[in-house]
Coordinates of C-alpha atoms in Angstrom, one line a residue:
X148 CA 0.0 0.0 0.0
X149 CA 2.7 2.7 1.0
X150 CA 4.7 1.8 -2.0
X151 CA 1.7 2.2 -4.0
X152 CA 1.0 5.5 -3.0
X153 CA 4.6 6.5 -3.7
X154 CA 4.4 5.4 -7.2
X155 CA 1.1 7.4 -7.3
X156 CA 3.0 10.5 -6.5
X157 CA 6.0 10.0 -9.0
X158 CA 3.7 9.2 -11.6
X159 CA 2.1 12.5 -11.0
X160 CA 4.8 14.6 -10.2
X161 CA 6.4 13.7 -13.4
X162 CA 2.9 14.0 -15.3
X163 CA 3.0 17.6 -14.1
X164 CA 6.6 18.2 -14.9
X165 CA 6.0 17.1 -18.8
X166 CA 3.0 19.4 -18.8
X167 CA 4.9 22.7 -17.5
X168 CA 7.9 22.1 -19.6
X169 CA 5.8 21.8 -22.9
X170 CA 4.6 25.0 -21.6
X171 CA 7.7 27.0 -21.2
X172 CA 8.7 25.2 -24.3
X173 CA 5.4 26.6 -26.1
X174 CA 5.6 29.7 -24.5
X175 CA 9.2 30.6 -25.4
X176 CA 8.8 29.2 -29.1
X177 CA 6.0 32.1 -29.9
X178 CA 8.3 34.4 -28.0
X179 CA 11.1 33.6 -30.0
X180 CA 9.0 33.1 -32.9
X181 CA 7.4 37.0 -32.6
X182 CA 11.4 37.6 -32.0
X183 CA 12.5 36.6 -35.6
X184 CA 9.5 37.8 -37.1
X185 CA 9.9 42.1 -36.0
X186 CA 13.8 41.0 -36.8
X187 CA 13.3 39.5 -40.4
X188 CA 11.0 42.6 -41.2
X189 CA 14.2 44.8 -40.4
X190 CA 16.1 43.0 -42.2
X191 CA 14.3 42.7 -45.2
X192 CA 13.8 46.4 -45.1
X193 CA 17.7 46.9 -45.3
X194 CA 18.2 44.5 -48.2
X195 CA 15.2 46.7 -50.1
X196 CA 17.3 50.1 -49.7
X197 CA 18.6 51.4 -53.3
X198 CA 22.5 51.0 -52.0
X199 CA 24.5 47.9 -52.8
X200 CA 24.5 45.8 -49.8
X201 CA 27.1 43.5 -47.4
X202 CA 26.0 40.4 -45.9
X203 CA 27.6 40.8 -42.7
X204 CA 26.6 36.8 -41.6
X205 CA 23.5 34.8 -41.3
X206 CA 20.8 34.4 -38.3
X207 CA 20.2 31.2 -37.0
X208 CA 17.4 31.1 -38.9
X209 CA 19.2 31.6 -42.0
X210 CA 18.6 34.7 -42.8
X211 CA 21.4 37.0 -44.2
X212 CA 22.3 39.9 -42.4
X213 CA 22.7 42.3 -45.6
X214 CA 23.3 45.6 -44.6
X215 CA 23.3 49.2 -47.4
X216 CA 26.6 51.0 -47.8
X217 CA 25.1 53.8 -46.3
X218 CA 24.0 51.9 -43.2
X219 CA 27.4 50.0 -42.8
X220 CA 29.7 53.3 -43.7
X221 CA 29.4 54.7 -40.3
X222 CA 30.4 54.2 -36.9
X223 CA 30.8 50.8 -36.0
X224 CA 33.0 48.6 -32.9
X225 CA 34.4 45.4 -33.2
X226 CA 34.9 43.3 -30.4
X227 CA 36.8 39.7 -30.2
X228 CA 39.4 38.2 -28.2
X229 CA 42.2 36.3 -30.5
X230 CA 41.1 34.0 -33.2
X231 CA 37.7 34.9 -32.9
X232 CA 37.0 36.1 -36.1
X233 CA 37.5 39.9 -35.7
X234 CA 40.2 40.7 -38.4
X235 CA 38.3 38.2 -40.9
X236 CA 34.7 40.4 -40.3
X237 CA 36.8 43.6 -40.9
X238 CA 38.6 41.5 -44.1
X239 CA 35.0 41.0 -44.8
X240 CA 33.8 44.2 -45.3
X241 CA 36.9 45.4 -47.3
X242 CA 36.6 42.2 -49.9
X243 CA 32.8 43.1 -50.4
X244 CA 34.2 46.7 -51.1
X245 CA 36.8 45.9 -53.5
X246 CA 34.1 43.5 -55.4
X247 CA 32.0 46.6 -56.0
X248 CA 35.0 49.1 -56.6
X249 CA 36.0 46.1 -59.4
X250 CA 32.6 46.2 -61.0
X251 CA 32.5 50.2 -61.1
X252 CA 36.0 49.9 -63.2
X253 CA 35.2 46.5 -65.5
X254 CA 31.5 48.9 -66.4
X255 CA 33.7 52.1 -66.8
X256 CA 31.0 53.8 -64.6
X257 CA 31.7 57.0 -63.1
X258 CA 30.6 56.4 -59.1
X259 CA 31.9 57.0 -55.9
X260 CA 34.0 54.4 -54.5
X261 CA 33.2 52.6 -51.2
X262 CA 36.5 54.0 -49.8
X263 CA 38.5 52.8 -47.3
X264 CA 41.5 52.8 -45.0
X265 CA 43.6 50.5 -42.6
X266 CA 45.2 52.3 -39.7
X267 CA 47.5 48.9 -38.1
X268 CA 49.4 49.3 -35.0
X269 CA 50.6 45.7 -35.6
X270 CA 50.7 44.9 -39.6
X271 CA 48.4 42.1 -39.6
X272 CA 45.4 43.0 -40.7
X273 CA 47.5 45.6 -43.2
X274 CA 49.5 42.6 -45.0
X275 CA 45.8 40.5 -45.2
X276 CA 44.3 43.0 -46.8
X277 CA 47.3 44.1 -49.2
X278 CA 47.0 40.4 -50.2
X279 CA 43.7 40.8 -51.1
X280 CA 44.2 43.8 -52.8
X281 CA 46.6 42.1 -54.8
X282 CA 44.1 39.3 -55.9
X283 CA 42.0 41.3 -57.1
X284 CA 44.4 43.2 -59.0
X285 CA 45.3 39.6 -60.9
X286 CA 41.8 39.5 -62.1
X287 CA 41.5 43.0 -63.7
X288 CA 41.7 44.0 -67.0
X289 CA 45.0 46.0 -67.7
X290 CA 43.1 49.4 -67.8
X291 CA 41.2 48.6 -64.8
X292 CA 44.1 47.2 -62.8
X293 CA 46.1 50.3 -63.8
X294 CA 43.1 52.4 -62.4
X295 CA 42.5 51.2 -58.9
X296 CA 46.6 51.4 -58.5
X297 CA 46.4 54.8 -58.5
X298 CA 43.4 54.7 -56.1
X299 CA 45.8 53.0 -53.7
X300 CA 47.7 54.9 -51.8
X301 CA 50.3 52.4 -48.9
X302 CA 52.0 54.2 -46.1
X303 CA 55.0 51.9 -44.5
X304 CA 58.0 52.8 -42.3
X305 CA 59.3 49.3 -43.5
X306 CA 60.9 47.8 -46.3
X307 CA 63.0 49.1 -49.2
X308 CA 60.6 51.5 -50.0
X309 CA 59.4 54.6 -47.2
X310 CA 56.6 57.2 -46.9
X311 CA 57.5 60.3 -47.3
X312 CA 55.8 61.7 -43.6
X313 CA 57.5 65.1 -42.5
X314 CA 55.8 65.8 -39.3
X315 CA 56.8 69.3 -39.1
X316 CA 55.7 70.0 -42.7
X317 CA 53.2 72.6 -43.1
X318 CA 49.7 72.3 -43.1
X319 CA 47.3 74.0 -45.2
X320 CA 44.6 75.9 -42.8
X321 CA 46.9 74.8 -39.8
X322 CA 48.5 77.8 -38.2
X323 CA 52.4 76.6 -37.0
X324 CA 52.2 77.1 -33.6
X325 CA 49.3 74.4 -33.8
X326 CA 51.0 71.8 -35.8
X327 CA 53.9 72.2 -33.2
X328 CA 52.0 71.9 -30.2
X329 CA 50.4 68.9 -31.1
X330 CA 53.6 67.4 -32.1
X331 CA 54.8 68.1 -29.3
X332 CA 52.2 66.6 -27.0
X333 CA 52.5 63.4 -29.0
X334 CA 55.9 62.9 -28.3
X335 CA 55.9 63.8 -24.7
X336 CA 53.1 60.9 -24.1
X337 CA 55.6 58.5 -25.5
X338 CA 57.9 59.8 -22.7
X339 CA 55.5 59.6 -19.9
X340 CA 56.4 58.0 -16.3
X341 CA 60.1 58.3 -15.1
X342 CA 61.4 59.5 -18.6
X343 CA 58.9 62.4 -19.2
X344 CA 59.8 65.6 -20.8
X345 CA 59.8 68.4 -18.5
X346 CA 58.4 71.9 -18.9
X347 CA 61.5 73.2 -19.6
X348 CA 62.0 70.4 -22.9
X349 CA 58.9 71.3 -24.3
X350 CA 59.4 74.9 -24.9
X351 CA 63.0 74.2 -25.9
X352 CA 61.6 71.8 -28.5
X353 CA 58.5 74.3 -28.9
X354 CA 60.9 76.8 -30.4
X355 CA 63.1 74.5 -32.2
X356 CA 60.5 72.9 -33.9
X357 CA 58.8 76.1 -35.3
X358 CA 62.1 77.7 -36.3
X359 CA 62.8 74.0 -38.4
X360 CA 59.2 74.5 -39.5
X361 CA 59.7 78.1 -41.3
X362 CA 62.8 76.4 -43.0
X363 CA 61.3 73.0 -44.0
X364 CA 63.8 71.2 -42.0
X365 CA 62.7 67.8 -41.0
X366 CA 62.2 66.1 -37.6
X367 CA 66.2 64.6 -38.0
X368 CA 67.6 68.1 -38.4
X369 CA 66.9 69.0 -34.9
X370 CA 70.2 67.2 -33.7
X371 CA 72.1 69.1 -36.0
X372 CA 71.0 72.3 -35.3
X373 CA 71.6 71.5 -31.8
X374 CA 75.4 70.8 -32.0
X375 CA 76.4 73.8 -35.2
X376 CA 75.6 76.9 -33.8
X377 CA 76.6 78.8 -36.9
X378 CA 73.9 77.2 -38.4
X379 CA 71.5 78.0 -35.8
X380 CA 72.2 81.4 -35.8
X381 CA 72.3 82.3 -39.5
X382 CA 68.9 80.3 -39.6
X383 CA 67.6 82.7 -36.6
X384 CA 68.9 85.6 -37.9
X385 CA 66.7 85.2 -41.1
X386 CA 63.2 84.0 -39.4
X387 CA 60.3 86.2 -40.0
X388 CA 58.8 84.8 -36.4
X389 CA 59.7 87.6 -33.9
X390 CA 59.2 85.3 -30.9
X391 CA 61.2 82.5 -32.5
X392 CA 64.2 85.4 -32.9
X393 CA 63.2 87.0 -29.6
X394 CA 63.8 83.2 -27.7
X395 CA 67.3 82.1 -29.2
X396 CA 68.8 85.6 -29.1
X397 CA 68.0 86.6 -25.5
X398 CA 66.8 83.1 -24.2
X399 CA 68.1 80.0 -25.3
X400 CA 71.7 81.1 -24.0
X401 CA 70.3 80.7 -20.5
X402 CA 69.0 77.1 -20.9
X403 CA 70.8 74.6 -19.0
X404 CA 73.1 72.4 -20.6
X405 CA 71.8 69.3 -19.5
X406 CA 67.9 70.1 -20.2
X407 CA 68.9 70.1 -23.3
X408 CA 71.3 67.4 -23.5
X409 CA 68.1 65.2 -22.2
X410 CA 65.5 66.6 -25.0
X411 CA 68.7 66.1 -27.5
X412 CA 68.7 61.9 -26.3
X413 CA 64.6 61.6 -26.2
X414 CA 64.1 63.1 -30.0
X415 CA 67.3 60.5 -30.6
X416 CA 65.4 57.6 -29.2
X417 CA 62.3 58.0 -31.6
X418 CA 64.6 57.8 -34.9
X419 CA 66.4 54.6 -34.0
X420 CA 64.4 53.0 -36.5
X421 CA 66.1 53.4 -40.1
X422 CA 62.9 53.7 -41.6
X423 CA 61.4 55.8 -39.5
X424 CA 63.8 58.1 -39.5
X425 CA 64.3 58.3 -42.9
X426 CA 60.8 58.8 -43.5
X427 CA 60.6 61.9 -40.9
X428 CA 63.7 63.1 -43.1
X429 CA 61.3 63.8 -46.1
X430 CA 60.1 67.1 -47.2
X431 CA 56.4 66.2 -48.0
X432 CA 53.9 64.1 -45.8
X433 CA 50.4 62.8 -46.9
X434 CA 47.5 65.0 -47.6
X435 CA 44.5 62.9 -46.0
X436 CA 41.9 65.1 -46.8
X437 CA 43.1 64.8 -50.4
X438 CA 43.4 60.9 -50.4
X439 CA 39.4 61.1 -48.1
X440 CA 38.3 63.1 -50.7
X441 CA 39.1 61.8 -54.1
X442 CA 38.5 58.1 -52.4
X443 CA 41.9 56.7 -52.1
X444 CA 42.4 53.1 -50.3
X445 CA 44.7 54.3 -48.1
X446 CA 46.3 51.5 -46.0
X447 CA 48.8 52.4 -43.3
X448 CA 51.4 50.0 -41.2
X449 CA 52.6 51.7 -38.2
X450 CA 54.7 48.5 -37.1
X451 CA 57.7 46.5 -38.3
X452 CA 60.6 44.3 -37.2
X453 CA 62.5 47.0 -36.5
X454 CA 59.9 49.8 -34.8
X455 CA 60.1 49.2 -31.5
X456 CA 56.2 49.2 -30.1
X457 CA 56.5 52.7 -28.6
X458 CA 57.6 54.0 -31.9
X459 CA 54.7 52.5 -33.7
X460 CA 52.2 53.5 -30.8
X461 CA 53.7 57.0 -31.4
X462 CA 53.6 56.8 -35.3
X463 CA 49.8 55.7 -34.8
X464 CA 49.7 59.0 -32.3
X465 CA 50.8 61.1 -35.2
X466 CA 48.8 60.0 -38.2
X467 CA 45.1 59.9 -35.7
X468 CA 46.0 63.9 -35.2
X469 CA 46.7 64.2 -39.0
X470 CA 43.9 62.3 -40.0
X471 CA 41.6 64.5 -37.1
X472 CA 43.2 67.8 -38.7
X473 CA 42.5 66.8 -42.4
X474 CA 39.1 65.0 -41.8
X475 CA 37.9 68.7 -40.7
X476 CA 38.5 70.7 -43.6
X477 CA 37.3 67.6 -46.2
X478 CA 35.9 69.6 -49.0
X479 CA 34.3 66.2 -50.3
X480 CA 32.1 65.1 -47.5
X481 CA 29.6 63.0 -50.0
X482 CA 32.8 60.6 -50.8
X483 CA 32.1 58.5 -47.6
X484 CA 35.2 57.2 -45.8
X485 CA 35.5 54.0 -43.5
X486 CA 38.5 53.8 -41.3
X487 CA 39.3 50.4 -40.0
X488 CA 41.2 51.4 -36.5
X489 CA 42.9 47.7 -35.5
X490 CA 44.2 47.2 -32.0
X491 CA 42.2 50.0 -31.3
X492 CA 42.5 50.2 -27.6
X493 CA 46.4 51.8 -27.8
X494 CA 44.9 55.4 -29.3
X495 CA 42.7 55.6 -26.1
X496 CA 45.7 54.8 -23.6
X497 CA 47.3 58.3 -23.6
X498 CA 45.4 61.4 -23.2
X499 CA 46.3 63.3 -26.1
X500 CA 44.8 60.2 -28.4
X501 CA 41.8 59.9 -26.3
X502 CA 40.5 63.3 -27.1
X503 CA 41.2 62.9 -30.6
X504 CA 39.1 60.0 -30.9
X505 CA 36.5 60.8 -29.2
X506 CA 36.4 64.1 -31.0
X507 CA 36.4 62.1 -34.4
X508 CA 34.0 59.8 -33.6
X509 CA 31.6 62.6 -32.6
X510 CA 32.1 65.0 -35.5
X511 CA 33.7 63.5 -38.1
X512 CA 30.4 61.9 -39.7
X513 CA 29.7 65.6 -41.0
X514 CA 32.3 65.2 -42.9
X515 CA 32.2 62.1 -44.3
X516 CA 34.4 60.0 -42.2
X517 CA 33.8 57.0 -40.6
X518 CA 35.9 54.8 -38.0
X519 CA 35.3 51.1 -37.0
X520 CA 37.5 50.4 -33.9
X521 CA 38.9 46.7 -33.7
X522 CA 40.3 45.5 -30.3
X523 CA 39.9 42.8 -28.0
X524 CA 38.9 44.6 -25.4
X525 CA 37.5 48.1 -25.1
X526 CA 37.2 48.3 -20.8
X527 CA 40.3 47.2 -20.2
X528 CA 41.7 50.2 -22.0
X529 CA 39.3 52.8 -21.3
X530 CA 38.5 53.3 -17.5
X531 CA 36.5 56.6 -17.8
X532 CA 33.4 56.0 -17.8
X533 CA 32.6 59.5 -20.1
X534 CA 34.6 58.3 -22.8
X535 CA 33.2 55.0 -22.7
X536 CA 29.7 56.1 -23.3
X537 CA 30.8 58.7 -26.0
X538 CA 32.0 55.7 -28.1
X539 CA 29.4 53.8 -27.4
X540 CA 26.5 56.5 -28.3
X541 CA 28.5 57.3 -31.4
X542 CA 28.5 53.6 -33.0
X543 CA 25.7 52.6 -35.7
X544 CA 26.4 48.8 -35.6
X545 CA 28.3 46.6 -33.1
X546 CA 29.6 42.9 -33.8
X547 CA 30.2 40.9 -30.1
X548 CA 32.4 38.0 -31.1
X549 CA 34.0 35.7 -28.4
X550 CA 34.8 39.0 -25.6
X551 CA 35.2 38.5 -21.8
X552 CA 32.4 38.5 -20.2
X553 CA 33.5 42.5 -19.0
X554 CA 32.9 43.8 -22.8
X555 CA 30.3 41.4 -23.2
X556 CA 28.3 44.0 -20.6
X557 CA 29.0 46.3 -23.6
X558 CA 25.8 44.7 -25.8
X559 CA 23.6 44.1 -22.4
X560 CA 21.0 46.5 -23.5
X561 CA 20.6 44.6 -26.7
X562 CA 20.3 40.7 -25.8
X563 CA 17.2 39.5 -26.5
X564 CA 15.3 38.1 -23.2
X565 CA 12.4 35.4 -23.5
X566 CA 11.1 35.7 -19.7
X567 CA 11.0 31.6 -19.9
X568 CA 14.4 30.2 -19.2
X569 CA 14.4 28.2 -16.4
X570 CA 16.3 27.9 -13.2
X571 CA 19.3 24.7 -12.9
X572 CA 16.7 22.2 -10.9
X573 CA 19.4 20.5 -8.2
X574 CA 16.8 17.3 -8.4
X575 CA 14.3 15.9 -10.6
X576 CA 11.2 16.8 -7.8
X577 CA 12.6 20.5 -7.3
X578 CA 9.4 22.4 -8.9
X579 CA 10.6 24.4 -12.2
X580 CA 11.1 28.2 -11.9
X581 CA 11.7 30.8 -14.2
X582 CA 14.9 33.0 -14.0
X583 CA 14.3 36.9 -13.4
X584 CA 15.0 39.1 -16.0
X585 CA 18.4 40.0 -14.7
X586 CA 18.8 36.4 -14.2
X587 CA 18.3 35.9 -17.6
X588 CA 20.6 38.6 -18.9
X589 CA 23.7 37.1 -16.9
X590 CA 23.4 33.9 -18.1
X591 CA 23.2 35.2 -21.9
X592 CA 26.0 37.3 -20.9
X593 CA 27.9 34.6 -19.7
X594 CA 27.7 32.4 -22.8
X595 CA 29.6 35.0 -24.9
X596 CA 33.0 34.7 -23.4
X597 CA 32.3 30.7 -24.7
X598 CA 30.7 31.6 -28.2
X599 CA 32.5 29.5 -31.3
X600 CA 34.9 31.3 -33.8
X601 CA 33.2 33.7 -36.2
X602 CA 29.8 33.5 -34.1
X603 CA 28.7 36.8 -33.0
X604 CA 25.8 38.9 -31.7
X605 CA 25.3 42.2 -33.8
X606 CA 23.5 44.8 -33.1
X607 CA 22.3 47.0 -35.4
X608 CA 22.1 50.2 -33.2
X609 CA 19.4 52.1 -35.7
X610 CA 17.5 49.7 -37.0
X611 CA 17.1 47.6 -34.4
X612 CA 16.9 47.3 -30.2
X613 CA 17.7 44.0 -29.9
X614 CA 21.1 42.2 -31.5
X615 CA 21.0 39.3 -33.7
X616 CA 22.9 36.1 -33.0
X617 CA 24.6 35.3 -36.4
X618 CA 27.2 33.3 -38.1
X619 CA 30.0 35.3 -39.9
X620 CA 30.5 35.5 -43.2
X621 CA 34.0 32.4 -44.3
X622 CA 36.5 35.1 -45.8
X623 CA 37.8 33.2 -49.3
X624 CA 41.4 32.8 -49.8
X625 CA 43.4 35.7 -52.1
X626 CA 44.3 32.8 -54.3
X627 CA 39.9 31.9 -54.8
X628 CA 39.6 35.1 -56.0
X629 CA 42.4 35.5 -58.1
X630 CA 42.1 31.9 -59.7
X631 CA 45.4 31.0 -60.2
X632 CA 47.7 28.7 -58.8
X633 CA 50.1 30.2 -55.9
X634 CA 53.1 30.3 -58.2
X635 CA 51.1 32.3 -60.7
X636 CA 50.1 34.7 -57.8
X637 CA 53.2 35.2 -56.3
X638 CA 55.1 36.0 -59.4
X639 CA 51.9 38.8 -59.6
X640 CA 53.0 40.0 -56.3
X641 CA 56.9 40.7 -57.2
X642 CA 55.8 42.4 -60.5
X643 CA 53.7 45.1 -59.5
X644 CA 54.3 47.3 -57.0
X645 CA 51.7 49.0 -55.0
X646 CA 51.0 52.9 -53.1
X647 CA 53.7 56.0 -53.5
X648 CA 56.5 54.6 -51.6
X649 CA 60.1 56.2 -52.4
X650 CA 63.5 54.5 -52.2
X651 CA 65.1 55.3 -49.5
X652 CA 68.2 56.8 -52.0
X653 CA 65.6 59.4 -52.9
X654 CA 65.3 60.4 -49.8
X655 CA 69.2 60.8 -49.2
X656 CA 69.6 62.6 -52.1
X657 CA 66.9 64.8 -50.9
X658 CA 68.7 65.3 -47.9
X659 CA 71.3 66.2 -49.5
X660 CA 70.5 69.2 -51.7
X661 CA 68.8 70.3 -48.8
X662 CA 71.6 70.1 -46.7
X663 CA 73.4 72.5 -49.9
X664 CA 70.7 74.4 -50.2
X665 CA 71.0 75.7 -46.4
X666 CA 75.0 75.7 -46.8
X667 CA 74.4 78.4 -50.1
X668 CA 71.7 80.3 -48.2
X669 CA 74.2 81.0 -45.3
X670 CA 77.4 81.1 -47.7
X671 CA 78.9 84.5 -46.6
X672 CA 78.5 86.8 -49.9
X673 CA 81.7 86.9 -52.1
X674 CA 82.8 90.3 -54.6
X675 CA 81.0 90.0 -57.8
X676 CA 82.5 89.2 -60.6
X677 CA 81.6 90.3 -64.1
X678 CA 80.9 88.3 -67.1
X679 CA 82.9 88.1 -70.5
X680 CA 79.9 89.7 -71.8
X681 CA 79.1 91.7 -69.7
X682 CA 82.9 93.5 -69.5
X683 CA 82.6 93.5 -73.1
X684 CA 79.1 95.8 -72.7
X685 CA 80.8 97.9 -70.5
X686 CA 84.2 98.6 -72.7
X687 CA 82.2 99.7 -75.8
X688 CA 79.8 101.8 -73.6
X689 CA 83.1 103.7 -72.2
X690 CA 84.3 103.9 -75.7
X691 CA 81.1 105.7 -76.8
X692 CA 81.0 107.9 -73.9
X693 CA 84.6 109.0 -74.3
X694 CA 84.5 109.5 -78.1
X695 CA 81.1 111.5 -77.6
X696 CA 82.9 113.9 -74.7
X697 CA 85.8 114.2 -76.9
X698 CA 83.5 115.5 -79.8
X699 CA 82.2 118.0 -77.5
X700 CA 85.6 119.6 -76.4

């Protein structure tokens, strides 16, 4: 009898327990179903705009996640630890992008290019997509390939052939005390801690630096003028800035010796680098409101095996305040620009690159420029919490690959919530209960940091409030797009040569006949000499005169 009625029980507890969980399961279906509905109607909406369109990845119920040109050329913030996927969704986009740009030269159409650039603190991602760049280049028609060359511009401080990047060169629209002080604040972030430049450096270097910029004299120069005083003075003597004269004749005398001995070894340490420093030798350096404007793929490396990390952090430091400077006097907004920003927590760990990015990323789209930050992790390099938000009010689209569970709190307001997951039952009698909202959330949060390569959640900030769990788009290989065999493509790589990159002889010789041209402008001035002809002019007019003053008398 007792065993009887404990069989009755079971037998009913369990009847129970089939009937809620059909329910929950029934329950969260039409949730889920309602769910992909509202999302499908977005997304078809986006595929139905009159832009061409990039399938960013596919829901899990197979839908492509097709998004306009002018949807995906804003804003945007990848996130992904290593391996995840993150390079190959910014690869993605660029490959999608060069597929139109390659049908817009086979038709011979006149249309604006879907324009981009690579800023790489680390090279990887700016090698990937020169090898793409390349593959495409195999396919193209002679004319065409010819073409999108010269819509290519490569800035390297590697290899046998440099950048030309002056940073003291002038600026159009940029007054020079400007240019300076910003150079200036760069280079003292690179020096920050034990090693940081004191007041004293800075004003040294500020005056320095605008006397070298009146002159054209590159960042390298500075060590000479330091050590030939003859130079310096003869180059002071004949500046047309009275402060600048006002400082080295009454000022600079009083400096102390070793102040300037330590700014002397600090400028030093920044052109160790061969390349680098041959590159600062230059008298140009890129225009990138020029190369934003007229739609240049513009692909810079800041890295290489001989940059130490500082250098290229610093080099990256530079070109963000270039690009910032240029992007705001674009005469071209309606030629959209995407910036691809990889590794881009290092731009947000000094203050002088923090305010720059967070000043592009709120203005800039009046302009027409865009920036899609890739990093691994965006709180462990930003702590304030203001400029946190400021990015993240400023993005149009997010992609959450694989992320610790910290960034994953970044797309919290986004993950869709059933109300119908259920507690972890401890036993098979523990009554089922549903998980709180909050309860929920954590436990969706907490399946990122586990998420498979290339799976992601985007969210699609204004077309949407709630992201989409998708699978990335597989990337093809160069040599799929190309055709050929890998022989045949790498023979195509060692025959063409890509960007505006100079041999590094050129710049020597440049040096060079600069370094005459400063020796002729201070050469003291010598008797002047006559000419055979001109003697000749001045015997016959003597003659004449004499012959006409003898008639006379």
């Amino acid at each position: 009898m007792y065993r009887t009625g404990i069989r009755l029980i079971q037998r009913v507890r369990r009847r129970r327990l089939s009937e809620e969980t059909e329910q929950v399961l029934a329950e969260s279906a039409g949730i889920a179903n309602r769910q992909e509905v509202k999302a499908s109607r977005a997304l078809a909406n986006l595929r139905d705009s009159t832009y061409p369109t990039i399938t960013l990845g596919t829901t899990e119920w197979g839908q492509g996640v097709a998004l306009p040109l002018d949807t995906l050329w804003t804003h945007g913030l990848v996130l992904g630890a290593s391996g995840a996927g993150k390079s190959y969704t910014a690869l993605w986009i660029m490959v999608c992008a060069l597929e139109l740009i390659s049908q817009i030269l086979k038709n011979g159409r006149n249309a604006l290019f879907p324009a981009f650039g690579v800023l790489d603190a680390k090279g990887e991602l700016f090698e990937k997509t020169i090898e793409y760049i390349y593959a495409f280049l195999y396919r193209l028609e002679p004319e065409a390939r010819e073409a999108l060359k010269k819509k290519l511009t490569v800035i390297s401080f590697t290899g046998p052939q440099v950048t030309p990047y002056n940073i003291l060169s002038r600026r159009e629209g940029m007054a020079d005390e400007l240019i300076v002080a910003d150079r200036i604040d760069t280079i003292s972030e690179q020096f920050s801690g034990l090693s940081e430049m004191s007041v004293r450096m800075k004003m040294i270097a500020k005056y320095f630096f605008l006397l070298m910029a009146e002159f054209d004299l590159p960042l390298p120069f500075f060590e000479r003028l330091c050590s030939d005083p003859i130079l310096l003075d003869g180059l002071v003597e004949r500046a047309k800035n009275p402060q600048v004269r006002d400082y080295f004749q009454h000022r600079f005398g009083d400096e102390s010796q070793s102040t300037l001995l330590a700014l002397r070894q600090r400028i030093d340490s920044l052109l160790m680098s061969e390349g680098v420093r041959l590159s600062f030798s230059a008298s140009s350096a890129p225009d990138f409101a020029a190369l934003q404007d007229n739609g240049h793929l513009t692909l810079i490396n800041t890295a290489g095996r001989n940059i130490p990390r500082g250098i290229s952090e610093l080099i990256q430091g530079i070109i963000i305040s270039d690009i910032k400077q240029s992007t705001f006097r674009r005469s071209h907004s309606n030629q959209k620009f995407l910036w691809f920003v990889d590794e881009a927590q290092h731009p947000f760990k000094s203050a002088v690159n923090r305010e720059h990015m967070v000043e592009l990323l709120t203005m800039s789209r009046s302009f027409g420029s865009f920036f899609v930050l890739l990093t691994q992790s965006l709180t462990s390099a930003i702590r304030d919490a203001d400029v946190l938000n400021s990015i993240l009010s400023n993005v149009r689209w997010m992609v959450m690959l694989r992320s610790t569970l910290r960034d994953a709190e970044l797309i919290a307001p986004a993950i869709p919530l059933t109300g119908t997951m259920s507690k972890p039952r401890h036993h098979a009698l523990e009554p089922m209960k549903r998980m709180s909202e909050s309860e929920e959330l954590r436990t969706r949060l907490k399946e990122i940091p586990k998420l498979p390569d290339q799976e992601a959640y985007v969210w699609l900030k204004a077309h949407m409030h709630q992201a989409l769990k998708i699978r990335t788009e597989r990337v093809p290989s160069p040599l799929d797009i190309a055709g050929c065999t890998a022989e045949e493509f790498d023979e195509f790589v060692r025959s063409e040569e890509l960007g505006q990159g100079v041999a590094k002889e050129t710049i020597m010789k440049e040096s060079a006949e600069r370094e005459e041209r400063l020796r002729a402008m201070l050469r003291p001035q010598t008797i002047y000499l006559p000419t055979v002809t001109e003697k000749k002019r001045t015997h016959t007019l003597i003659s004449t005169l004499e012959a006409e003053y003898g008639k006379k008398k």
